[in-house]
């Protein structure tokens, strides 16, 4: 398969390398920053272009791997005669943003990827959607060679998955930041929490989150909760977070 990659960031880099490794021919890498295009193109034995009108219309597959806010702009600027499959990689963007092309879809990695961190894509789930069943099946076969856990999902399911990923990844990490600051103020190291962080993550690999919920809110330990709230009263932001999460745990008690 001949491929054009539009973008040179994290997802573009990981998928570009994977496609190249599996024998696909990367024709071009497009980026508005020529240096970035050249850096990725050099890894993929591809041509680098920084003008979108120079993107060939002869490829079998076009991977739009840019920031969500830039997808529509890239789509609008691509040449009309493109007959290959055009996909984006966004979790929150509907597939119909690509509807001006006859063949289109989505390949969404349920993972935060960094181009400077080597990551195997093999076991990362990819949500796959095509504008018809034939394209869906083609994209699924393509991606399952790279990521065996790829699966079909529609745009609404993908949005739900993206929101859920924000909860477990982005929101959990900002809670780690809060915890780190609480400890730092008492001259304690975040290293002290790393075993419980790992235990929590390991528990939900085999059981549901609800089944492994612990803590004072789950136990109905109001005295401990009062002590925590009093400790946090000097920081209204943290106090509000604690109260809201405590209410959510209480509401969902087993």
Short mmCIF file of C-alpha atoms in Angstrom, two decimals:
data_model
loop_
_atom_site.label_atom_id
_atom_site.label_comp_id
_atom_site.label_asym_id
_atom_site.label_seq_id
_atom_site.Cartn_x
_atom_site.Cartn_y
_atom_site.Cartn_z
CA UNK A 1 0.00 0.00 0.00
CA UNK A 2 1.22 3.51 -0.79
CA UNK A 3 0.72 6.00 2.02
CA UNK A 4 0.86 9.76 2.57
CA UNK A 5 1.20 10.99 6.14
CA UNK A 6 -0.12 14.44 6.92
CA UNK A 7 1.48 15.51 10.17
CA UNK A 8 4.82 14.88 11.83
CA UNK A 9 3.96 14.64 15.51
CA UNK A 10 3.43 11.83 17.96
CA UNK A 11 0.78 9.71 16.24
CA UNK A 12 2.18 10.40 12.77
CA UNK A 13 5.61 9.22 13.89
CA UNK A 14 4.47 6.01 15.58
CA UNK A 15 2.06 4.97 12.84
CA UNK A 16 4.48 6.00 10.10
CA UNK A 17 7.19 3.80 11.57
CA UNK A 18 4.74 0.92 12.01
CA UNK A 19 3.47 1.12 8.42
CA UNK A 20 7.04 1.32 7.14
CA UNK A 21 8.09 -1.68 9.24
CA UNK A 22 5.21 -3.74 7.84
CA UNK A 23 6.32 -3.08 4.27
CA UNK A 24 4.04 -0.25 3.20
CA UNK A 25 5.56 2.47 1.02
CA UNK A 26 5.42 5.93 2.55
CA UNK A 27 5.38 8.29 -0.40
CA UNK A 28 5.28 11.62 1.40
CA UNK A 29 5.26 13.26 4.82
CA UNK A 30 3.53 16.63 4.92
CA UNK A 31 4.06 19.25 7.61
CA UNK A 32 3.86 23.03 7.50
CA UNK A 33 7.28 22.93 9.16
CA UNK A 34 9.67 21.62 6.52
CA UNK A 35 12.25 20.57 9.10
CA UNK A 36 9.69 18.43 10.91
CA UNK A 37 8.54 16.89 7.63
CA UNK A 38 12.13 16.11 6.67
CA UNK A 39 12.93 14.60 10.07
CA UNK A 40 10.11 12.07 9.86
CA UNK A 41 10.45 11.49 6.11
CA UNK A 42 14.11 10.57 6.58
CA UNK A 43 13.05 7.74 8.91
CA UNK A 44 10.48 6.44 6.45
CA UNK A 45 12.38 6.75 3.17
CA UNK A 46 9.76 9.25 2.01
CA UNK A 47 9.67 12.68 0.42
CA UNK A 48 9.06 15.70 2.65
CA UNK A 49 6.62 18.41 1.60
CA UNK A 50 5.58 21.59 3.40
CA UNK A 51 3.00 22.80 0.88
CA UNK A 52 -0.25 20.87 0.91
CA UNK A 53 -0.86 21.45 -2.80
CA UNK A 54 2.26 19.34 -3.40
CA UNK A 55 0.63 16.31 -1.78
CA UNK A 56 0.15 13.61 -4.41
CA UNK A 57 -3.35 12.44 -5.29
CA UNK A 58 -2.09 8.98 -6.31
CA UNK A 59 -1.69 7.29 -2.90
CA UNK A 60 -3.83 4.41 -1.63
CA UNK A 61 -4.07 5.76 1.91
CA UNK A 62 -3.90 9.21 3.52
CA UNK A 63 -3.29 9.45 7.26
CA UNK A 64 -4.25 12.82 8.74
CA UNK A 65 -2.43 12.88 12.08
CA UNK A 66 -2.63 16.51 13.14
CA UNK A 67 -4.15 18.35 16.11
CA UNK A 68 -7.95 18.08 16.21
CA UNK A 69 -8.39 21.79 15.53
CA UNK A 70 -6.32 21.50 12.33
CA UNK A 71 -8.15 18.53 10.77
CA UNK A 72 -10.79 20.54 8.92
CA UNK A 73 -8.19 22.93 7.52
CA UNK A 74 -6.12 20.05 6.16
CA UNK A 75 -9.22 18.40 4.71
CA UNK A 76 -10.31 21.61 2.99
CA UNK A 77 -6.90 22.08 1.38
CA UNK A 78 -6.41 18.56 0.06
CA UNK A 79 -6.81 18.11 -3.69
CA UNK A 80 -10.28 17.09 -4.90
CA UNK A 81 -9.24 14.12 -7.11
CA UNK A 82 -8.06 11.98 -4.17
CA UNK A 83 -9.57 8.51 -4.48
CA UNK A 84 -7.53 6.72 -1.82
CA UNK A 85 -8.85 6.13 1.71
CA UNK A 86 -8.52 9.27 3.85
CA UNK A 87 -8.51 8.83 7.64
CA UNK A 88 -7.94 10.92 10.72
CA UNK A 89 -6.80 9.76 14.15
CA UNK A 90 -8.96 11.87 16.46
CA UNK A 91 -11.08 10.47 19.25
CA UNK A 92 -13.36 13.50 19.48
CA UNK A 93 -13.83 14.39 15.79
CA UNK A 94 -16.73 12.87 13.85
CA UNK A 95 -15.79 10.87 10.78
CA UNK A 96 -18.09 12.98 8.60
CA UNK A 97 -15.52 15.78 8.61
CA UNK A 98 -13.97 13.72 5.79
CA UNK A 99 -17.20 13.30 3.83
CA UNK A 100 -15.93 15.24 0.81
CA UNK A 101 -13.83 12.19 -0.07
CA UNK A 102 -15.43 9.04 -1.51
CA UNK A 103 -13.53 6.72 0.86
CA UNK A 104 -12.82 7.76 4.44
CA UNK A 105 -12.60 6.66 8.03
CA UNK A 106 -10.88 6.86 11.40
CA UNK A 107 -8.06 5.00 13.16
CA UNK A 108 -8.02 6.21 16.77
CA UNK A 109 -5.35 4.97 19.23
CA UNK A 110 -6.64 4.68 22.79
CA UNK A 111 -3.26 5.68 24.16
CA UNK A 112 -1.16 8.76 24.79
CA UNK A 113 1.80 8.49 22.42
CA UNK A 114 5.06 10.43 22.54
CA UNK A 115 7.35 10.31 19.53
CA UNK A 116 10.42 10.50 21.78
CA UNK A 117 9.33 7.41 23.74
CA UNK A 118 9.52 4.03 21.94
CA UNK A 119 6.13 2.33 22.21
CA UNK A 120 4.93 -0.96 20.81
CA UNK A 121 1.56 -0.51 19.13
CA UNK A 122 0.83 -4.24 19.14
CA UNK A 123 -1.50 -4.31 22.14
CA UNK A 124 -2.86 -0.76 21.94
CA UNK A 125 -6.58 -0.70 21.06
CA UNK A 126 -7.38 1.28 17.90
CA UNK A 127 -10.98 2.32 17.27
CA UNK A 128 -11.73 1.82 13.58
CA UNK A 129 -14.52 3.38 11.53
CA UNK A 130 -15.13 3.53 7.79
CA UNK A 131 -17.78 5.31 5.76
CA UNK A 132 -19.13 1.92 4.68
CA UNK A 133 -18.66 -1.67 5.78
CA UNK A 134 -16.13 -2.45 3.05
CA UNK A 135 -13.89 0.43 4.14
CA UNK A 136 -14.37 -0.47 7.82
CA UNK A 137 -13.24 -4.03 7.10
CA UNK A 138 -10.28 -2.85 5.02
CA UNK A 139 -9.11 -0.47 7.74
CA UNK A 140 -9.60 -3.13 10.41
CA UNK A 141 -7.47 -5.64 8.49
CA UNK A 142 -4.81 -3.01 7.89
CA UNK A 143 -4.58 -2.00 11.54
CA UNK A 144 -4.80 -5.50 13.00
CA UNK A 145 -1.46 -6.31 11.39
CA UNK A 146 -0.01 -3.49 13.49
CA UNK A 147 -2.29 -3.54 16.55
CA UNK A 148 -4.10 -6.80 17.18
CA UNK A 149 -6.62 -5.21 19.53
CA UNK A 150 -8.05 -2.91 16.85
CA UNK A 151 -11.85 -2.96 16.83
CA UNK A 152 -14.80 -1.40 15.01
CA UNK A 153 -16.65 1.51 16.61
CA UNK A 154 -18.76 4.41 15.40
CA UNK A 155 -18.15 8.11 16.06
CA UNK A 156 -20.40 8.26 19.14
CA UNK A 157 -18.68 5.24 20.70
CA UNK A 158 -15.29 6.73 19.89
CA UNK A 159 -16.22 10.02 21.57
CA UNK A 160 -17.33 8.12 24.68
CA UNK A 161 -14.05 6.22 24.65
CA UNK A 162 -12.09 9.45 24.31
CA UNK A 163 -13.94 10.99 27.27
CA UNK A 164 -13.35 7.86 29.35
CA UNK A 165 -9.65 7.96 28.43
CA UNK A 166 -9.45 11.56 29.63
CA UNK A 167 -10.87 10.45 32.99
CA UNK A 168 -8.46 7.56 33.51
CA UNK A 169 -5.39 9.22 32.01
CA UNK A 170 -5.45 13.02 32.08
CA UNK A 171 -7.60 13.44 35.17
CA UNK A 172 -5.80 10.77 37.16
CA UNK A 173 -2.48 12.40 36.30
CA UNK A 174 -3.61 15.82 37.51
CA UNK A 175 -4.64 14.13 40.77
CA UNK A 176 -1.11 12.75 40.97
CA UNK A 177 0.10 16.34 40.62
CA UNK A 178 -2.14 17.48 43.48
CA UNK A 179 -0.95 14.60 45.64
CA UNK A 180 2.65 15.47 44.85
CA UNK A 181 2.13 19.08 45.93
CA UNK A 182 0.42 18.01 49.16
CA UNK A 183 3.40 15.81 49.99
CA UNK A 184 5.99 18.38 48.98
CA UNK A 185 4.49 20.88 51.41
CA UNK A 186 5.18 18.36 54.18
CA UNK A 187 8.67 17.48 52.91
CA UNK A 188 7.56 14.04 51.75
CA UNK A 189 8.38 12.29 48.47
CA UNK A 190 5.87 11.22 45.82
CA UNK A 191 7.87 7.96 45.71
CA UNK A 192 5.94 6.94 48.83
CA UNK A 193 2.76 6.73 46.74
CA UNK A 194 4.15 4.79 43.80
CA UNK A 195 3.36 1.33 45.25
CA UNK A 196 -0.30 2.24 45.81
CA UNK A 197 -0.52 3.83 42.36
CA UNK A 198 0.71 0.58 40.81
CA UNK A 199 -1.59 -1.54 42.99
CA UNK A 200 -4.62 0.53 41.94
CA UNK A 201 -3.77 0.17 38.25
CA UNK A 202 -3.13 -3.56 38.62
CA UNK A 203 -6.41 -4.16 40.46
CA UNK A 204 -8.54 -2.89 37.59
CA UNK A 205 -6.81 -5.21 35.13
CA UNK A 206 -8.80 -8.14 36.49
CA UNK A 207 -11.73 -6.58 38.38
CA UNK A 208 -14.18 -3.75 37.82
CA UNK A 209 -13.29 -0.32 39.27
CA UNK A 210 -16.42 -0.39 41.43
CA UNK A 211 -15.42 -3.71 42.98
CA UNK A 212 -12.00 -2.45 44.08
CA UNK A 213 -13.06 0.96 45.40
CA UNK A 214 -11.65 1.63 48.88
CA UNK A 215 -11.19 4.62 51.17
CA UNK A 216 -13.11 6.61 53.77
CA UNK A 217 -15.97 7.57 51.42
CA UNK A 218 -16.54 3.93 50.48
CA UNK A 219 -16.49 2.93 54.16
CA UNK A 220 -18.73 5.84 55.24
CA UNK A 221 -15.96 7.08 57.55
CA UNK A 222 -17.24 10.61 58.12
CA UNK A 223 -14.77 11.42 60.89
CA UNK A 224 -11.77 10.80 58.63
CA UNK A 225 -13.40 12.77 55.83
CA UNK A 226 -13.88 15.74 58.19
CA UNK A 227 -10.18 15.64 59.09
CA UNK A 228 -9.20 15.59 55.42
CA UNK A 229 -11.50 18.51 54.63
CA UNK A 230 -10.08 20.52 57.51
CA UNK A 231 -6.54 19.83 56.28
CA UNK A 232 -7.45 20.99 52.76
CA UNK A 233 -9.38 24.10 53.80
CA UNK A 234 -6.40 26.35 53.00
CA UNK A 235 -6.68 25.34 49.33
CA UNK A 236 -10.27 25.79 48.06
CA UNK A 237 -9.48 24.15 44.69
CA UNK A 238 -8.23 20.93 46.25
CA UNK A 239 -11.04 21.03 48.81
CA UNK A 240 -13.63 21.22 46.02
CA UNK A 241 -12.03 18.31 44.14
CA UNK A 242 -11.99 16.19 47.30
CA UNK A 243 -15.64 16.98 48.06
CA UNK A 244 -16.83 16.24 44.51
CA UNK A 245 -14.97 12.94 44.27
CA UNK A 246 -16.14 11.94 47.74
CA UNK A 247 -19.73 12.63 46.68
CA UNK A 248 -19.24 10.51 43.53
CA UNK A 249 -17.83 7.58 45.52
CA UNK A 250 -20.67 7.81 48.05
CA UNK A 251 -23.27 7.95 45.29
CA UNK A 252 -21.87 4.80 43.70
CA UNK A 253 -21.22 2.76 46.85
CA UNK A 254 -21.71 -0.96 46.44
#
